[in-house]
Amino acid sequence: MNRILLIPSIALLLLFIIGYALSGGHIATPANSADRPIVFANADEVKTLDVGKMSWANDIRTAMGLWEGLVAYHPETLEILPGVAEKWEITPDGKTYTFHLRSSARWSNGDPVGARNFLFAWKRVLTPSTGADYINLFYPIAGAEAYSAALGGPHPETADFSTVGIHSPDDHTLIVQLAQPCTYFLDLCAFPPYYPLHEAAMQPFLLDRADPSKGYDARWTRPPHLITNGAFFLKDWQFKRELVLQPSPFYWDRAHVKATSLIVKAYEDPRTALLAYQEGRVDAMSFVPQQFGEELLAQQNSHKRNDIHFRPVFGTYYYILNCTRPPLTDKRVRKALALAIDKEQIVTHILRMGQKTVTQLVPPDSIPGYASPAGLSMDVEEARRLLADAGYPDGKGFPTLDLLYNNESIHLQVAQAIGQMWKNNLHIEISYHGLERGSFGTDRRTANFTIARGGWYGDYTDPTTWLDLFKTGDGNNDGRFSSPAYDALLEKAAAEPNPQKRFALLHDAERLLVEDEFPAIPLYQYSDGYIFDPDKVDNLNLNVRLLTQFKWLCRK
Amino acid sequence: MLRFLFWRLVQSLAVLWIVYTVTFVLLMAAPGDPFIGDKKPPEAVRHALAKRYGLEYLEFSPEQRALLTSGQRAAYIVEAYALYLGNALHFDLGPTISYENWSVRDVIVTSLPVSVALGTLSLLLALWGGVIAGTLGAIFKGRAPDLALTVLTLLGVSLPTFVTGTFLLMFFAVVIPILPSSGWGTLAQLILPAITLALFFLAYVARLTRVSVLDVLSADFIRTARAKGLAPYQVIGHHVLSNAGLPILSFLGPAAATVLTGSFVVEKLFAIPGLGQHFVNGCLNNDIPLVLGAVLVYTALIVFFNLLVDIAYAFVDPRVSL
């Protein structure tokens, strides 16, 4: 045999063996045991397991299996259940919460969970250099926002944590003082940024022992270093492959954790995920792929299969109008644009997965006790009249409107459909401006757009998770909408301890947005779902916020 | 030989530095802010993140960047560049932005072996499959087997991997389910992606081989070898391929570098945790440390394999000396 082929072949073969061995490959397929773990597939890898910093659905779902907050969600109704705190008291003014921590709460290494763990974690989130996406979820706590602002300001030495309304008289009691009565505060306490952290386990990973604000080496979030206090602990994490969760032997409610082990995988190609599911290598998928959605739902509706679980969720798709750019400074123009869209066309012809159109920003019927305003439905005559009133009869003299969207998913099609409706109904010109994710985000944040695609998933079960987006000066108020009347309504609601009266005020505030001011045009409520066989996997409940509680999951 | 190696090492380092620098400048020039996050935290939080990565410049929108004087702009970029290059010289590629629990080194260490295993297997398939197909084509020149191979190799070169991959996937994992559709960890899971990745290179090698074998077959020394009464397989195996193999060898260098750093399409289609995805996703997410790390690995591999090919030439071709 000649050398030209042999030398490279041997070199390649050697490289293959080395690479395959280093990559953790096996020669034979690992045997299938009876106690097979439940395999849960996400569309993307977990971005971070630092609970203080997370904000993505996959991360939050995983964190809820690994950690436990002062309180927890009911897997189906999202009602508040005791967690680390076995009981709590709320003062009649709704401003002081006293949590009594159970003495049986344990970290996955056996250490007791105490109030100090919460103090440490919460203080860390409030420190701007931590980089917490959800820092504003702590602002209901008295003094929290001011403390954080002082730390991030020119004189960080003036920041004093004792001014923040978080105190613990002993390690089993945590007292939280709120700035205003916050009816959804317990809901926040069940959410990952509020989870405790095991400071001692993180200490060895401090980048600079003298200055903790420099942060931690990321390895603290990986096994075996990661210590958690929830139903599961992280046994293994192989980047872009899988996370292995196993029941924590020290968890106080171990008796209710039935799964022997849980594997969380990432499949970036939805086709591949679906094939793996059909081969039985995946038990549940946390998404229904858009390109097969219509077909899968049709099979589900004709009872050919029973494993597609799809429902309207706690999110709205809308268009943001930049209220500082003429002619959108005129609310008649904004309203005209809103009234000239046939939303039904968009959901039936573009999305085609049974999404519901909405005339409100807060998804209707998703918050117990909150009555949504009616909103306005399509009315082309009225739209034309409003546009004429604003000085543009039959669209004459109206400048070309720029429509900004990100080049992913179906955003382009939706933009083109809406642009065409505006053109046909109002006789105005639209230009389309598609950008990749990063630039789209920058333009949105800096209000460098006329009309932009928007979408929001609620973070806690309360209308303010949407309504705050339109508060003057809010960091997420991309359209720079500002209305003193609206701000006043929100402020009044924030000070109102009576939940019914508060919801009535918030109802009025939302009505102002969706019937009069139109800083954004609500289009449809997101729908989302899971794929799993209910005869095989039990307790995988689809609540409106898709906050699956891994704790209760088991095989049938 | 030692002198040659020394100069090549100097050249290689220069190439690495130039590629690193150009990539860095391009990444800084690209618009987009990786620190926005889904929920847009307050400015102070975002700024702290940008500062931790030494990338304050990325916080500016294109309009804001345009308003900076060229001196200010240069100062920002040079400061970030000095930080990143300094760290890279200490083999510290920093943390990634989009998967902050993993450093760039972690990402490369976990995904490069995957790409190497998949890539080398594909190259082996491509090399042997291509040489056999090309030689057969040359021997049967103009007849049915040659025609069939020409059509197939043409298809192999022209069809993109997402077409061939999807076809293989549908056929061998769905229609006749004999192979697993995706994942990493068993040899069976390697088969479909390795073939998908190999097809293009196989077709290319086949075409190269066919041409050079035809070239050599008409040479005088082959006629002599035949006249001596050597068996046809000995003529082909010993005399023809030894000479026709040189172009294949020079193709193998860059091909190896390409294949070893992974393929975005194949990795996505077969859910393989390789390195290729990080080039594309890293760019989409403005994950500058990750892209820089991936580019550095890719460049180092290209330089290394070209060097290997040059050395191999000296061994197999008596006309070349180092």
PDB file of N, CA and C in Angstrom, chain B residues 118-186:
ATOM      1  N   LEU B 118     -15.985  13.536  14.792  1.00  0.00           N
ATOM      2  CA  LEU B 118     -16.893  13.490  13.646  1.00  0.00           C
ATOM      3  C   LEU B 118     -16.137  13.831  12.366  1.00  0.00           C
ATOM      4  N   GLY B 119     -15.292  14.849  12.443  1.00  0.00           N
ATOM      5  CA  GLY B 119     -14.578  15.316  11.260  1.00  0.00           C
ATOM      6  C   GLY B 119     -13.585  14.289  10.727  1.00  0.00           C
ATOM      7  N   THR B 120     -12.829  13.662  11.631  1.00  0.00           N
ATOM      8  CA  THR B 120     -11.840  12.689  11.156  1.00  0.00           C
ATOM      9  C   THR B 120     -12.532  11.478  10.536  1.00  0.00           C
ATOM     10  N   LEU B 121     -13.622  11.065  11.139  1.00  0.00           N
ATOM     11  CA  LEU B 121     -14.347   9.925  10.571  1.00  0.00           C
ATOM     12  C   LEU B 121     -14.847  10.280   9.169  1.00  0.00           C
ATOM     13  N   SER B 122     -15.395  11.478   9.015  1.00  0.00           N
ATOM     14  CA  SER B 122     -15.869  11.911   7.702  1.00  0.00           C
ATOM     15  C   SER B 122     -14.727  11.972   6.707  1.00  0.00           C
ATOM     16  N   LEU B 123     -13.584  12.481   7.161  1.00  0.00           N
ATOM     17  CA  LEU B 123     -12.459  12.588   6.234  1.00  0.00           C
ATOM     18  C   LEU B 123     -11.972  11.216   5.789  1.00  0.00           C
ATOM     19  N   LEU B 124     -11.959  10.273   6.737  1.00  0.00           N
ATOM     20  CA  LEU B 124     -11.558   8.900   6.370  1.00  0.00           C
ATOM     21  C   LEU B 124     -12.495   8.353   5.306  1.00  0.00           C
ATOM     22  N   LEU B 125     -13.794   8.540   5.543  1.00  0.00           N
ATOM     23  CA  LEU B 125     -14.785   8.094   4.559  1.00  0.00           C
ATOM     24  C   LEU B 125     -14.547   8.782   3.228  1.00  0.00           C
ATOM     25  N   ALA B 126     -14.325  10.103   3.302  1.00  0.00           N
ATOM     26  CA  ALA B 126     -14.158  10.882   2.079  1.00  0.00           C
ATOM     27  C   ALA B 126     -12.902  10.440   1.334  1.00  0.00           C
ATOM     28  N   LEU B 127     -11.841  10.241   2.095  1.00  0.00           N
ATOM     29  CA  LEU B 127     -10.563   9.885   1.474  1.00  0.00           C
ATOM     30  C   LEU B 127     -10.660   8.548   0.757  1.00  0.00           C
ATOM     31  N   TRP B 128     -11.095   7.526   1.485  1.00  0.00           N
ATOM     32  CA  TRP B 128     -11.128   6.188   0.891  1.00  0.00           C
ATOM     33  C   TRP B 128     -12.230   6.058  -0.140  1.00  0.00           C
ATOM     34  N   GLY B 129     -13.391   6.557   0.196  1.00  0.00           N
ATOM     35  CA  GLY B 129     -14.500   6.502  -0.764  1.00  0.00           C
ATOM     36  C   GLY B 129     -14.127   7.259  -2.029  1.00  0.00           C
ATOM     37  N   GLY B 130     -13.543   8.433  -1.862  1.00  0.00           N
ATOM     38  CA  GLY B 130     -13.211   9.271  -3.003  1.00  0.00           C
ATOM     39  C   GLY B 130     -12.137   8.662  -3.873  1.00  0.00           C
ATOM     40  N   VAL B 131     -11.100   8.113  -3.237  1.00  0.00           N
ATOM     41  CA  VAL B 131     -10.011   7.521  -4.022  1.00  0.00           C
ATOM     42  C   VAL B 131     -10.509   6.299  -4.802  1.00  0.00           C
ATOM     43  N   ILE B 132     -11.308   5.487  -4.125  1.00  0.00           N
ATOM     44  CA  ILE B 132     -11.821   4.284  -4.820  1.00  0.00           C
ATOM     45  C   ILE B 132     -12.726   4.690  -5.972  1.00  0.00           C
ATOM     46  N   ALA B 133     -13.650   5.604  -5.696  1.00  0.00           N
ATOM     47  CA  ALA B 133     -14.582   6.021  -6.743  1.00  0.00           C
ATOM     48  C   ALA B 133     -13.839   6.678  -7.895  1.00  0.00           C
ATOM     49  N   GLY B 134     -12.882   7.564  -7.564  1.00  0.00           N
ATOM     50  CA  GLY B 134     -12.148   8.280  -8.607  1.00  0.00           C
ATOM     51  C   GLY B 134     -11.318   7.345  -9.463  1.00  0.00           C
ATOM     52  N   THR B 135     -10.657   6.376  -8.818  1.00  0.00           N
ATOM     53  CA  THR B 135      -9.829   5.434  -9.570  1.00  0.00           C
ATOM     54  C   THR B 135     -10.696   4.571 -10.491  1.00  0.00           C
ATOM     55  N   LEU B 136     -11.823   4.098  -9.945  1.00  0.00           N
ATOM     56  CA  LEU B 136     -12.727   3.293 -10.776  1.00  0.00           C
ATOM     57  C   LEU B 136     -13.178   4.112 -11.977  1.00  0.00           C
ATOM     58  N   GLY B 137     -13.517   5.376 -11.711  1.00  0.00           N
ATOM     59  CA  GLY B 137     -13.964   6.257 -12.795  1.00  0.00           C
ATOM     60  C   GLY B 137     -12.911   6.370 -13.883  1.00  0.00           C
ATOM     61  N   ALA B 138     -11.642   6.501 -13.459  1.00  0.00           N
ATOM     62  CA  ALA B 138     -10.567   6.669 -14.441  1.00  0.00           C
ATOM     63  C   ALA B 138     -10.344   5.390 -15.226  1.00  0.00           C
ATOM     64  N   ILE B 139     -10.415   4.249 -14.525  1.00  0.00           N
ATOM     65  CA  ILE B 139     -10.183   2.967 -15.208  1.00  0.00           C
ATOM     66  C   ILE B 139     -11.277   2.705 -16.243  1.00  0.00           C
ATOM     67  N   PHE B 140     -12.532   3.015 -15.808  1.00  0.00           N
ATOM     68  CA  PHE B 140     -13.650   2.777 -16.737  1.00  0.00           C
ATOM     69  C   PHE B 140     -14.004   4.049 -17.505  1.00  0.00           C
ATOM     70  N   LYS B 141     -13.030   4.831 -17.838  1.00  0.00           N
ATOM     71  CA  LYS B 141     -13.287   6.133 -18.439  1.00  0.00           C
ATOM     72  C   LYS B 141     -14.240   6.037 -19.635  1.00  0.00           C
ATOM     73  N   GLY B 142     -15.303   6.870 -19.586  1.00  0.00           N
ATOM     74  CA  GLY B 142     -16.227   6.940 -20.717  1.00  0.00           C
ATOM     75  C   GLY B 142     -17.267   5.854 -20.708  1.00  0.00           C
ATOM     76  N   ARG B 143     -17.120   4.852 -19.825  1.00  0.00           N
ATOM     77  CA  ARG B 143     -18.110   3.778 -19.816  1.00  0.00           C
ATOM     78  C   ARG B 143     -19.120   4.005 -18.681  1.00  0.00           C
ATOM     79  N   ALA B 144     -20.091   3.092 -18.567  1.00  0.00           N
ATOM     80  CA  ALA B 144     -21.222   3.295 -17.637  1.00  0.00           C
ATOM     81  C   ALA B 144     -20.789   3.606 -16.191  1.00  0.00           C
ATOM     82  N   PRO B 145     -19.848   2.842 -15.581  1.00  0.00           N
ATOM     83  CA  PRO B 145     -19.491   3.141 -14.186  1.00  0.00           C
ATOM     84  C   PRO B 145     -18.939   4.557 -14.043  1.00  0.00           C
ATOM     85  N   ASP B 146     -18.153   5.007 -15.025  1.00  0.00           N
ATOM     86  CA  ASP B 146     -17.574   6.344 -14.972  1.00  0.00           C
ATOM     87  C   ASP B 146     -18.692   7.391 -15.002  1.00  0.00           C
ATOM     88  N   LEU B 147     -19.648   7.173 -15.910  1.00  0.00           N
ATOM     89  CA  LEU B 147     -20.749   8.118 -16.067  1.00  0.00           C
ATOM     90  C   LEU B 147     -21.546   8.211 -14.767  1.00  0.00           C
ATOM     91  N   ALA B 148     -21.852   7.025 -14.211  1.00  0.00           N
ATOM     92  CA  ALA B 148     -22.631   6.995 -12.976  1.00  0.00           C
ATOM     93  C   ALA B 148     -21.877   7.726 -11.861  1.00  0.00           C
ATOM     94  N   LEU B 149     -20.572   7.464 -11.769  1.00  0.00           N
ATOM     95  CA  LEU B 149     -19.789   8.105 -10.707  1.00  0.00           C
ATOM     96  C   LEU B 149     -19.699   9.614 -10.923  1.00  0.00           C
ATOM     97  N   THR B 150     -19.598  10.023 -12.191  1.00  0.00           N
ATOM     98  CA  THR B 150     -19.528  11.462 -12.479  1.00  0.00           C
ATOM     99  C   THR B 150     -20.807  12.157 -12.014  1.00  0.00           C
ATOM    100  N   VAL B 151     -21.940  11.525 -12.339  1.00  0.00           N
ATOM    101  CA  VAL B 151     -23.219  12.124 -11.935  1.00  0.00           C
ATOM    102  C   VAL B 151     -23.294  12.190 -10.409  1.00  0.00           C
ATOM    103  N   LEU B 152     -22.945  11.091  -9.760  1.00  0.00           N
ATOM    104  CA  LEU B 152     -23.037  11.047  -8.293  1.00  0.00           C
ATOM    105  C   LEU B 152     -22.108  12.061  -7.638  1.00  0.00           C
ATOM    106  N   THR B 153     -20.871  12.151  -8.158  1.00  0.00           N
ATOM    107  CA  THR B 153     -19.946  13.095  -7.531  1.00  0.00           C
ATOM    108  C   THR B 153     -20.393  14.530  -7.793  1.00  0.00           C
ATOM    109  N   LEU B 154     -20.961  14.757  -8.966  1.00  0.00           N
ATOM    110  CA  LEU B 154     -21.466  16.093  -9.261  1.00  0.00           C
ATOM    111  C   LEU B 154     -22.556  16.458  -8.247  1.00  0.00           C
ATOM    112  N   LEU B 155     -23.434  15.475  -7.999  1.00  0.00           N
ATOM    113  CA  LEU B 155     -24.493  15.697  -6.992  1.00  0.00           C
ATOM    114  C   LEU B 155     -23.873  15.960  -5.628  1.00  0.00           C
ATOM    115  N   GLY B 156     -22.854  15.163  -5.307  1.00  0.00           N
ATOM    116  CA  GLY B 156     -22.206  15.303  -4.002  1.00  0.00           C
ATOM    117  C   GLY B 156     -21.597  16.675  -3.809  1.00  0.00           C
ATOM    118  N   VAL B 157     -20.990  17.205  -4.856  1.00  0.00           N
ATOM    119  CA  VAL B 157     -20.365  18.520  -4.753  1.00  0.00           C
ATOM    120  C   VAL B 157     -21.422  19.615  -4.711  1.00  0.00           C
ATOM    121  N   SER B 158     -22.512  19.422  -5.457  1.00  0.00           N
ATOM    122  CA  SER B 158     -23.475  20.522  -5.569  1.00  0.00           C
ATOM    123  C   SER B 158     -24.526  20.548  -4.460  1.00  0.00           C
ATOM    124  N   LEU B 159     -24.916  19.384  -3.944  1.00  0.00           N
ATOM    125  CA  LEU B 159     -26.008  19.392  -2.966  1.00  0.00           C
ATOM    126  C   LEU B 159     -25.507  19.882  -1.602  1.00  0.00           C
ATOM    127  N   PRO B 160     -26.216  20.854  -1.027  1.00  0.00           N
ATOM    128  CA  PRO B 160     -25.798  21.311   0.307  1.00  0.00           C
ATOM    129  C   PRO B 160     -26.111  20.260   1.367  1.00  0.00           C
ATOM    130  N   THR B 161     -25.386  20.334   2.494  1.00  0.00           N
ATOM    131  CA  THR B 161     -25.543  19.291   3.509  1.00  0.00           C
ATOM    132  C   THR B 161     -26.945  19.251   4.108  1.00  0.00           C
ATOM    133  N   PHE B 162     -27.660  20.393   4.114  1.00  0.00           N
ATOM    134  CA  PHE B 162     -28.989  20.298   4.721  1.00  0.00           C
ATOM    135  C   PHE B 162     -29.949  19.495   3.858  1.00  0.00           C
ATOM    136  N   VAL B 163     -29.627  19.383   2.557  1.00  0.00           N
ATOM    137  CA  VAL B 163     -30.469  18.531   1.698  1.00  0.00           C
ATOM    138  C   VAL B 163     -30.066  17.065   1.884  1.00  0.00           C
ATOM    139  N   THR B 164     -28.760  16.782   1.731  1.00  0.00           N
ATOM    140  CA  THR B 164     -28.330  15.384   1.860  1.00  0.00           C
ATOM    141  C   THR B 164     -28.607  14.877   3.280  1.00  0.00           C
ATOM    142  N   GLY B 165     -28.346  15.723   4.269  1.00  0.00           N
ATOM    143  CA  GLY B 165     -28.565  15.313   5.658  1.00  0.00           C
ATOM    144  C   GLY B 165     -30.020  14.992   5.928  1.00  0.00           C
ATOM    145  N   THR B 166     -30.895  15.881   5.478  1.00  0.00           N
ATOM    146  CA  THR B 166     -32.322  15.662   5.703  1.00  0.00           C
ATOM    147  C   THR B 166     -32.770  14.376   5.004  1.00  0.00           C
ATOM    148  N   PHE B 167     -32.252  14.171   3.767  1.00  0.00           N
ATOM    149  CA  PHE B 167     -32.619  12.977   3.026  1.00  0.00           C
ATOM    150  C   PHE B 167     -32.172  11.716   3.774  1.00  0.00           C
ATOM    151  N   LEU B 168     -30.911  11.698   4.195  1.00  0.00           N
ATOM    152  CA  LEU B 168     -30.403  10.529   4.933  1.00  0.00           C
ATOM    153  C   LEU B 168     -31.205  10.300   6.212  1.00  0.00           C
ATOM    154  N   LEU B 169     -31.506  11.399   6.882  1.00  0.00           N
ATOM    155  CA  LEU B 169     -32.243  11.324   8.138  1.00  0.00           C
ATOM    156  C   LEU B 169     -33.622  10.703   7.905  1.00  0.00           C
ATOM    157  N   MET B 170     -34.302  11.217   6.891  1.00  0.00           N
ATOM    158  CA  MET B 170     -35.642  10.707   6.615  1.00  0.00           C
ATOM    159  C   MET B 170     -35.582   9.233   6.233  1.00  0.00           C
ATOM    160  N   PHE B 171     -34.578   8.883   5.429  1.00  0.00           N
ATOM    161  CA  PHE B 171     -34.532   7.528   4.910  1.00  0.00           C
ATOM    162  C   PHE B 171     -34.108   6.506   5.971  1.00  0.00           C
ATOM    163  N   PHE B 172     -33.023   6.797   6.669  1.00  0.00           N
ATOM    164  CA  PHE B 172     -32.487   5.780   7.580  1.00  0.00           C
ATOM    165  C   PHE B 172     -32.971   5.914   9.027  1.00  0.00           C
ATOM    166  N   ALA B 173     -33.683   6.987   9.332  1.00  0.00           N
ATOM    167  CA  ALA B 173     -34.175   7.102  10.706  1.00  0.00           C
ATOM    168  C   ALA B 173     -35.693   7.081  10.756  1.00  0.00           C
ATOM    169  N   VAL B 174     -36.346   7.379   9.627  1.00  0.00           N
ATOM    170  CA  VAL B 174     -37.810   7.425   9.656  1.00  0.00           C
ATOM    171  C   VAL B 174     -38.423   6.333   8.787  1.00  0.00           C
ATOM    172  N   VAL B 175     -38.066   6.315   7.484  1.00  0.00           N
ATOM    173  CA  VAL B 175     -38.670   5.333   6.577  1.00  0.00           C
ATOM    174  C   VAL B 175     -38.220   3.920   6.959  1.00  0.00           C
ATOM    175  N   ILE B 176     -36.897   3.710   7.015  1.00  0.00           N
ATOM    176  CA  ILE B 176     -36.364   2.422   7.508  1.00  0.00           C
ATOM    177  C   ILE B 176     -35.608   2.749   8.791  1.00  0.00           C
ATOM    178  N   PRO B 177     -36.264   2.707   9.928  1.00  0.00           N
ATOM    179  CA  PRO B 177     -35.597   3.200  11.145  1.00  0.00           C
ATOM    180  C   PRO B 177     -34.537   2.239  11.680  1.00  0.00           C
ATOM    181  N   ILE B 178     -33.358   2.263  11.053  1.00  0.00           N
ATOM    182  CA  ILE B 178     -32.294   1.382  11.538  1.00  0.00           C
ATOM    183  C   ILE B 178     -31.219   2.165  12.286  1.00  0.00           C
ATOM    184  N   LEU B 179     -31.232   3.495  12.155  1.00  0.00           N
ATOM    185  CA  LEU B 179     -30.207   4.293  12.822  1.00  0.00           C
ATOM    186  C   LEU B 179     -30.870   5.381  13.672  1.00  0.00           C
ATOM    187  N   PRO B 180     -30.245   5.740  14.780  1.00  0.00           N
ATOM    188  CA  PRO B 180     -30.809   6.818  15.600  1.00  0.00           C
ATOM    189  C   PRO B 180     -30.727   8.144  14.848  1.00  0.00           C
ATOM    190  N   SER B 181     -31.691   9.026  15.078  1.00  0.00           N
ATOM    191  CA  SER B 181     -31.758  10.254  14.286  1.00  0.00           C
ATOM    192  C   SER B 181     -30.802  11.331  14.784  1.00  0.00           C
ATOM    193  N   SER B 182     -30.454  11.295  16.068  1.00  0.00           N
ATOM    194  CA  SER B 182     -29.653  12.419  16.551  1.00  0.00           C
ATOM    195  C   SER B 182     -28.945  12.068  17.842  1.00  0.00           C
ATOM    196  N   GLY B 183     -28.106  12.975  18.291  1.00  0.00           N
ATOM    197  CA  GLY B 183     -27.447  12.828  19.580  1.00  0.00           C
ATOM    198  C   GLY B 183     -25.984  12.467  19.444  1.00  0.00           C
ATOM    199  N   TRP B 184     -25.340  12.350  20.577  1.00  0.00           N
ATOM    200  CA  TRP B 184     -23.915  12.044  20.608  1.00  0.00           C
ATOM    201  C   TRP B 184     -23.650  11.062  21.735  1.00  0.00           C
ATOM    202  N   GLY B 185     -22.755  10.115  21.528  1.00  0.00           N
ATOM    203  CA  GLY B 185     -22.386   9.231  22.624  1.00  0.00           C
ATOM    204  C   GLY B 185     -22.253   7.782  22.214  1.00  0.00           C
ATOM    205  N   THR B 186     -22.884   7.368  21.100  1.00  0.00           N
ATOM    206  CA  THR B 186     -22.718   5.993  20.652  1.00  0.00           C
ATOM    207  C   THR B 186     -22.230   5.995  19.206  1.00  0.00           C
TER     208      THR B 186
END
